[in-house]
Structures are given as structure tokens and as C-alpha cells.
CSV table of C-alpha atoms in Angstrom, one decimal:
chain,number,residue,atom,x,y,z
A,39,MET,CA,-0.1,0.0,0.1
A,40,GLU,CA,2.8,2.5,0.8
A,41,ASN,CA,4.4,1.8,-2.4
A,42,SER,CA,1.4,2.2,-4.2
A,43,ALA,CA,0.9,5.7,-2.4
A,44,GLU,CA,4.4,6.7,-3.2
A,45,ASN,CA,3.8,5.8,-6.9
A,46,ASP,CA,0.5,8.2,-7.0
A,47,LEU,CA,2.1,10.8,-5.1
A,48,ASP,CA,1.2,13.4,-8.0
A,49,ILE,CA,-2.2,11.8,-9.1
A,50,GLU,CA,-4.6,14.4,-10.3
A,51,ALA,CA,-7.6,14.9,-8.2
A,52,LYS,CA,-10.5,12.7,-9.4
A,53,PHE,CA,-13.1,14.8,-7.5
A,54,PHE,CA,-15.6,16.1,-9.6
A,55,ILE,CA,-19.4,16.2,-9.0
A,56,LYS,CA,-20.7,12.8,-8.9
A,57,MET,CA,-24.1,11.1,-9.5
A,58,PRO,CA,-25.6,8.2,-7.5
A,59,TYR,CA,-23.8,5.1,-8.6
A,60,ASP,CA,-25.6,1.7,-9.6
A,61,SER,CA,-25.5,-0.8,-6.6
A,62,ASP,CA,-26.3,-3.5,-9.3
A,63,ASP,CA,-22.7,-2.5,-11.2
A,64,PRO,CA,-20.2,-5.6,-11.1
A,65,ASP,CA,-17.6,-3.3,-10.1
A,66,PHE,CA,-19.5,-2.2,-6.8
A,67,ASN,CA,-18.0,-4.6,-4.3
A,68,TRP,CA,-18.5,-4.7,-0.8
A,69,HIS,CA,-15.4,-5.3,1.5
A,70,LYS,CA,-16.3,-6.4,5.3
A,71,THR,CA,-13.6,-5.6,7.8
A,72,PHE,CA,-13.5,-5.7,11.3
A,73,THR,CA,-11.4,-2.9,12.6
A,74,SER,CA,-13.8,-0.9,14.3
A,75,THR,CA,-13.2,-0.9,18.5
A,76,ASP,CA,-16.4,1.3,19.5
A,77,ASP,CA,-19.8,1.7,19.3
A,78,ASP,CA,-19.9,5.2,17.9
A,79,ASP,CA,-23.4,7.0,17.6
A,80,GLU,CA,-22.5,8.9,14.6
A,81,VAL,CA,-24.5,6.4,12.4
A,82,PHE,CA,-28.0,7.5,14.5
A,83,ALA,CA,-26.9,10.7,15.3
A,84,LYS,CA,-29.3,12.5,12.7
A,85,LYS,CA,-32.7,11.1,13.2
A,86,GLY,CA,-34.0,9.4,10.3
A,87,TYR,CA,-30.5,8.1,8.8
A,88,ASP,CA,-30.9,4.7,10.6
A,89,LYS,CA,-34.1,4.0,8.7
A,90,ILE,CA,-32.6,4.9,5.3
A,91,ALA,CA,-31.6,1.9,3.4
A,92,PHE,CA,-28.4,2.1,1.5
A,93,LYS,CA,-29.5,-0.5,-1.0
A,94,GLU,CA,-32.9,-1.3,-2.1
A,95,ASP,CA,-32.4,-5.0,-1.3
A,96,GLY,CA,-30.4,-5.5,1.9
A,97,GLN,CA,-29.5,-9.1,1.0
A,98,LYS,CA,-27.6,-7.9,-2.2
A,99,SER,CA,-24.4,-7.6,-0.2
A,100,ARG,CA,-24.2,-11.2,-0.1
A,101,ARG,CA,-23.3,-11.3,-3.9
A,102,TYR,CA,-20.2,-9.4,-3.4
A,103,ARG,CA,-16.9,-10.5,-2.4
A,104,LYS,CA,-16.1,-9.9,1.2
A,105,ILE,CA,-12.4,-10.1,2.4
A,106,SER,CA,-11.9,-12.9,5.1
A,107,GLN,CA,-11.9,-12.0,8.6
A,108,ASN,CA,-8.6,-13.6,9.1
A,109,ASN,CA,-6.9,-12.0,6.3
A,110,ASN,CA,-3.8,-10.5,7.3
A,111,ALA,CA,-4.2,-7.7,5.1
A,112,THR,CA,-7.4,-6.2,6.7
A,113,ASN,CA,-7.0,-7.6,10.3
A,114,LEU,CA,-6.7,-4.6,13.1
A,115,LEU,CA,-3.5,-3.6,14.0
A,116,ARG,CA,-2.4,-4.7,17.4
A,117,ARG,CA,-2.6,-1.8,19.4
A,118,GLN,CA,0.7,-2.6,21.3
A,119,SER,CA,4.1,-1.4,21.8
A,120,ASN,CA,7.2,-3.3,21.4
A,121,ASN,CA,7.3,-5.0,24.8
A,122,ASN,CA,3.7,-6.0,23.9
A,123,GLU,CA,2.1,-3.5,26.5
A,124,THR,CA,-1.1,-1.7,25.6
A,125,ILE,CA,-0.2,2.2,25.6
A,126,VAL,CA,-2.7,4.1,27.9
A,127,SER,CA,-2.2,7.5,28.8
A,128,PRO,CA,-1.7,8.1,32.6
A,129,GLN,CA,-4.6,10.5,32.9
A,130,PHE,CA,-7.0,7.5,31.7
A,131,LYS,CA,-5.7,5.5,34.7
A,132,SER,CA,-6.6,7.9,37.1
A,133,THR,CA,-9.2,10.1,35.9
A,134,PRO,CA,-10.7,8.3,33.2
A,135,LYS,CA,-13.2,11.1,32.5
A,136,GLN,CA,-10.2,13.6,31.9
A,137,PHE,CA,-9.6,12.4,28.3
A,138,ASN,CA,-6.9,15.2,28.0
A,139,TYR,CA,-4.1,13.0,26.3
A,140,SER,CA,-3.6,14.4,22.8
A,141,ARG,CA,-1.9,12.2,20.5
A,142,VAL,CA,0.9,13.5,18.3
A,143,TYR,CA,1.8,12.2,14.6
A,144,ARG,CA,5.4,12.9,13.8
A,145,GLY,CA,5.4,16.1,15.9
A,146,PHE,CA,1.8,17.2,14.6
A,147,GLN,CA,-1.1,17.3,17.1
A,148,LEU,CA,-4.4,15.6,15.8
A,149,ILE,CA,-7.7,17.8,15.6
A,150,GLY,CA,-10.9,16.1,14.5
A,151,ASP,CA,-13.6,13.5,14.9
A,152,SER,CA,-13.9,9.6,15.1
A,153,GLN,CA,-11.7,9.4,11.8
A,154,LEU,CA,-8.5,10.6,13.5
A,155,LEU,CA,-9.7,8.9,17.0
A,156,ARG,CA,-9.6,5.6,15.0
A,157,PHE,CA,-6.5,6.3,13.2
A,158,SER,CA,-4.7,6.9,16.5
A,159,GLU,CA,-6.4,3.6,17.9
A,160,GLN,CA,-5.4,1.4,15.0
A,161,LEU,CA,-2.2,3.0,13.7
A,162,LEU,CA,-0.5,4.5,16.6
A,163,GLN,CA,-1.2,2.2,19.2
A,164,ILE,CA,-3.1,4.0,21.4
A,165,CYS,CA,-5.9,2.8,23.6
A,166,VAL,CA,-9.2,5.0,24.0
A,167,PRO,CA,-11.1,3.8,27.1
A,168,THR,CA,-14.9,2.9,26.5
A,169,THR,CA,-17.1,5.5,27.7
A,170,SER,CA,-20.5,5.3,29.6
A,171,SER,CA,-23.7,5.2,27.6
A,172,GLY,CA,-24.2,8.6,25.9
A,173,GLU,CA,-20.6,9.9,26.1
A,174,SER,CA,-18.4,10.6,23.3
A,175,ARG,CA,-15.2,8.7,23.0
A,176,ARG,CA,-12.3,11.3,23.1
A,177,LEU,CA,-8.8,11.5,22.8
A,178,GLY,CA,-7.6,15.3,23.2
A,179,TYR,CA,-9.3,17.2,20.6
A,180,CYS,CA,-10.2,14.2,18.5
A,181,ILE,CA,-13.8,13.4,19.8
A,182,SER,CA,-16.5,11.2,18.3
A,183,GLY,CA,-19.5,12.8,16.6
A,184,GLN,CA,-17.7,16.2,16.8
A,185,LYS,CA,-18.9,18.9,14.3
A,186,ILE,CA,-17.1,21.7,12.9
A,187,ARG,CA,-18.8,24.2,15.3
A,188,GLU,CA,-18.0,22.2,18.5
A,189,ILE,CA,-14.3,21.8,17.6
A,190,GLU,CA,-13.9,25.8,17.2
A,191,GLN,CA,-15.6,26.2,20.7
A,192,ARG,CA,-13.2,23.9,22.3
A,193,LEU,CA,-10.2,25.2,20.4
A,194,ILE,CA,-11.2,28.5,21.5
A,195,SER,CA,-11.7,27.9,25.1
A,196,LYS,CA,-8.6,25.7,25.0
A,197,ASP,CA,-9.9,22.8,26.5
A,198,TYR,CA,-6.5,21.1,26.0
A,199,PRO,CA,-3.1,22.6,25.2
A,200,ILE,CA,-2.6,23.3,21.7
A,201,GLY,CA,0.7,22.3,20.1
A,202,LYS,CA,2.5,24.3,17.5
A,203,LYS,CA,1.8,21.8,14.6
A,204,ILE,CA,-1.5,20.8,13.5
A,205,ILE,CA,-3.4,18.1,11.6
A,206,MET,CA,-7.0,18.7,11.2
A,207,LEU,CA,-10.0,16.3,9.6
A,208,ILE,CA,-13.2,17.4,10.5
A,209,GLY,CA,-16.5,17.7,8.4
A,210,THR,CA,-18.0,14.3,8.3
A,211,ASN,CA,-20.2,14.5,10.9
A,212,ASP,CA,-21.7,18.0,9.8
A,213,PHE,CA,-22.7,16.0,6.4
A,214,LEU,CA,-24.5,13.5,8.5
A,215,TYR,CA,-26.4,16.3,10.2
A,216,ASN,CA,-26.9,18.2,7.3
A,217,THR,CA,-25.2,21.3,8.5
A,218,SER,CA,-25.7,24.1,6.0
A,219,PHE,CA,-22.7,24.8,3.7
A,220,ASP,CA,-22.5,28.4,4.7
A,221,ASN,CA,-22.0,27.6,8.4
A,222,MET,CA,-19.3,24.9,7.4
A,223,CYS,CA,-17.3,27.2,5.6
A,224,SER,CA,-17.9,30.2,8.0
A,225,THR,CA,-16.8,28.1,11.0
A,226,TYR,CA,-14.0,26.4,9.4
A,227,LYS,CA,-12.6,29.6,8.1
A,228,SER,CA,-12.8,30.9,11.7
A,229,ILE,CA,-11.0,27.8,13.2
A,230,VAL,CA,-8.2,28.4,10.5
A,231,SER,CA,-7.8,32.0,11.3
A,232,PHE,CA,-7.6,31.1,15.0
A,233,LEU,CA,-5.0,28.4,14.4
A,234,LYS,CA,-3.0,30.8,12.0
A,235,GLU,CA,-2.8,33.0,15.1
A,236,ASN,CA,-1.5,30.2,17.7
A,237,VAL,CA,0.4,27.5,15.8
A,238,GLN,CA,3.3,27.3,13.3
A,239,HIS,CA,2.3,25.1,10.8
A,240,ILE,CA,-1.2,23.6,9.9
A,241,ILE,CA,-2.3,20.6,7.7
A,242,LEU,CA,-5.8,20.5,6.7
A,243,LEU,CA,-7.3,17.2,5.2
A,244,THR,CA,-10.2,17.4,2.7
A,245,VAL,CA,-13.1,15.3,4.1
A,246,PRO,CA,-13.6,11.9,2.5
A,247,PRO,CA,-16.6,10.6,1.0
A,248,VAL,CA,-19.4,9.1,3.3
A,249,PRO,CA,-20.8,6.0,1.6
A,250,LYS,CA,-23.7,6.0,3.8
A,251,LEU,CA,-24.8,9.2,1.9
A,252,ALA,CA,-23.5,8.3,-1.6
A,253,GLY,CA,-26.8,7.6,-3.0
A,254,ARG,CA,-27.9,11.4,-3.0
A,255,ALA,CA,-26.6,13.9,-5.7
A,256,GLU,CA,-27.0,16.6,-3.7
A,257,TYR,CA,-24.4,15.2,-1.1
A,258,TRP,CA,-21.7,14.9,-3.9
A,259,ILE,CA,-22.4,18.5,-4.9
A,260,LYS,CA,-22.0,19.7,-1.3
A,261,LEU,CA,-19.0,17.3,-0.4
A,262,LYS,CA,-17.1,19.0,-3.6
A,263,ARG,CA,-17.8,22.3,-2.9
A,264,PHE,CA,-16.6,22.0,0.7
A,265,ASN,CA,-13.3,20.3,0.0
A,266,ASP,CA,-12.9,23.1,-2.9
A,267,PHE,CA,-13.4,25.4,0.0
A,268,ILE,CA,-10.7,23.7,2.2
A,269,LEU,CA,-8.3,23.9,-0.6
A,270,THR,CA,-8.5,27.5,-0.8
A,271,ASN,CA,-7.0,28.0,2.7
A,272,MET,CA,-3.7,27.0,1.4
A,273,ASP,CA,-0.9,29.3,2.4
A,274,GLU,CA,2.3,28.1,1.1
A,275,ARG,CA,4.4,29.3,4.4
A,276,ARG,CA,2.1,27.8,7.2
A,277,VAL,CA,-0.8,26.1,6.0
A,278,TYR,CA,-0.8,23.0,3.7
A,279,VAL,CA,-4.0,21.2,2.3
A,280,PHE,CA,-3.9,17.4,1.7
A,281,ASP,CA,-6.4,16.3,-1.0
A,282,LEU,CA,-7.2,12.9,1.2
A,283,ALA,CA,-10.9,12.9,-0.4
A,284,SER,CA,-9.8,12.2,-3.7
A,285,LEU,CA,-8.0,8.8,-3.1
A,286,TYR,CA,-11.2,7.4,-1.8
A,287,ILE,CA,-13.1,7.9,-5.0
A,288,THR,CA,-12.5,5.8,-7.9
A,289,TYR,CA,-11.8,6.7,-11.6
A,290,ASN,CA,-15.4,5.9,-12.6
A,291,ASN,CA,-16.8,8.4,-9.9
A,292,THR,CA,-17.7,6.0,-7.1
A,293,VAL,CA,-16.7,5.3,-3.6
A,294,SER,CA,-13.9,3.2,-3.1
A,295,LEU,CA,-15.5,0.8,-0.7
A,296,GLU,CA,-12.8,-1.2,0.0
A,297,TYR,CA,-11.2,1.5,2.3
A,298,PHE,CA,-14.5,1.8,4.6
A,299,GLU,CA,-16.4,-0.2,7.2
A,300,GLU,CA,-19.2,-1.9,6.1
A,301,THR,CA,-20.3,-2.8,9.7
A,302,TYR,CA,-19.8,-1.7,13.3
A,303,PHE,CA,-17.2,-4.2,15.1
A,304,SER,CA,-19.9,-4.6,18.2
A,305,SER,CA,-22.6,-5.7,15.9
A,306,SER,CA,-22.1,-7.2,12.4
A,307,SER,CA,-26.1,-6.3,11.4
A,308,ARG,CA,-25.3,-2.6,12.3
A,309,PRO,CA,-24.2,-0.5,9.1
A,310,ASP,CA,-21.4,1.6,9.5
A,311,LEU,CA,-20.7,2.9,6.0
A,312,ILE,CA,-19.0,6.5,7.3
A,313,HIS,CA,-15.6,5.4,8.7
A,314,LEU,CA,-12.4,4.7,7.0
A,315,ASN,CA,-11.4,0.9,7.6
A,316,ASN,CA,-7.5,-0.2,8.5
A,317,ILE,CA,-6.7,-0.3,4.9
A,318,GLY,CA,-8.0,3.4,4.4
A,319,PHE,CA,-5.9,4.7,7.5
A,320,ARG,CA,-2.8,2.7,6.1
A,321,LEU,CA,-3.4,4.9,3.0
A,322,LEU,CA,-3.9,7.8,5.0
A,323,LYS,CA,-0.8,7.4,7.0
A,324,SER,CA,1.2,6.7,3.7
A,325,ILE,CA,0.1,9.8,2.1
A,326,LEU,CA,0.8,11.7,5.3
A,327,ASP,CA,4.3,10.5,5.5
A,328,ILE,CA,4.8,11.4,1.8
A,329,TYR,CA,3.6,15.0,1.8
A,330,LEU,CA,5.4,15.8,5.5
A,331,ASP,CA,8.7,14.5,3.8
A,332,LYS,CA,8.2,16.2,0.6
A,333,ASN,CA,7.1,19.5,2.0
A,334,LYS,CA,10.2,19.1,4.7
A,335,LEU,CA,7.9,19.6,7.8
A,336,VAL,CA,9.4,17.0,9.8
């Protein structure tokens, strides 16, 4: 995967206005992996989404190839250190409700929602404690279910220390909650302005597609517009934008489902179709490494 990512370093963006794809297309393959370790409520966060069928016939997915749960290429990375001990922040051991441990990747503090939280779990060997019912799982500024407006409030109030280098991926839940496009952009711009006053380097990631919403033409239009807006925040000296979204879209303008979770780990009957899976996170890590080195940010 990493070699492939390096070869595609200068790949042109494949991010155009999309139309709903045909679930009967033979190229539309489902890939079932079990890499989720939580029971996020993001799928059901917006009332009614859990009642919308992704396919007309829920049994159709049986016809598509599923990757074996035992396949080493898709198994969950063991969140263990070299001495086989799970890494847990001291704050979790003493005060489990004070989730103030902020994970850093190659010197960059991670800010976002459950995408980067899961990235920390699966690839950075961090164990995030299970929370009580109704509480969001969190790791510093990476909080499950978090929207753009909420991260803005937490950053301005400085709930946790803010590092000098930031990687931010936020916006997925705003699409799930159907936040207005104008509000998303204005709040995102406010966050970038705040960070520019407080940090040295900022890396913004465009928002990956959500397979759960892929049957809606208006969603694709909004996603493209928002990611185009994120790209406008690029500043050669301080703000870098990595077009992450285009990596998860095929050349025939459909979602590359092999990079996403089909179901939640805690319930194989509960659809996910929102979060990246282990393969998707490995691709994210490869691209981050390439761009960090290319731009001499580490």
C-alpha cells in the first residue's frame, strides 16, 4: 500500500461532481472488515438516517466479495508497543473522564472527529477507554461525533493545550447532520484563522466521502464544494492542504468501498458506511508521510 501511495504522489484529483452509482454494477464490491473498536453513535446521530436503506435489497450484499476476517491485510493492527504492553495515557488510569491526552503524529497534534481517533487507535497504538452510554469517545481534540462548530468552541476555550503543529480532519458529522454549507465554511474559516494566530504549521485534510450518503446527488455536490473551499485555505508558508478525499474515489466516480467499514465491530448487523477501515487508514498514513517529507515539515 505504501509503495502504491508513493507511486501516486502526484496523482490528479479525481474529485468531480458525482451522481448516485448503481449498486448492481459488478464493479461495486462490498468489502467486509472488522477494524472498529467502538460503538459510535454517529450513524444514528441524525434522526432518520438509520431508517434509510443504503441498498434497496439488504440481501444484495451477499453477492459481493467479502474479505475474510482472518485476512492479514485487513486485520486490526494490534495496539501494542514493542514490549507487548498496551499504551494508555496516565490520565486514563487515574481520572478516566479527563480525556486530555492528545496524540501527536510525527510532531503534529491531531484534531478532528472519530476518523482521527480511530487512526490513533489502529495505527498509533493508542487505547481509547470505553465511555459510559451517551458519552463521546475522545482523545484530546479528537472526539467522536464532533462537528466543526463544536471543535471551534473547544479550541477557542482551549480545553486542552494546543501544539505548534496541527493536522485537522473535520466535517464528516456536519454532512451527517446536514449542517448548512455556509455555516460549515464560515466556522471552518474561523478555526483556520484562530490556528494561524496560535500555531506554526497547519495541515488541513479534505473530507473523505461517506458511503452512507453516496446515493444522494446533492451530497456529492456539497462535498465537492466544501473540499474545494478547504483547498482555498492553502498558504505556502503556514497552511498546507492535502487532498485526502480524492484517494477514496474511483476513476469512474464511485466510492472506493474497500477503504471503508461496512459494519460496526460491535454488531455485524449494524451498518457503518462512514468510517475508514484499517486499509483506508494505512493509505492515509502513507500519504501523510509522503507529504510531510516532501514539504520538509518533519
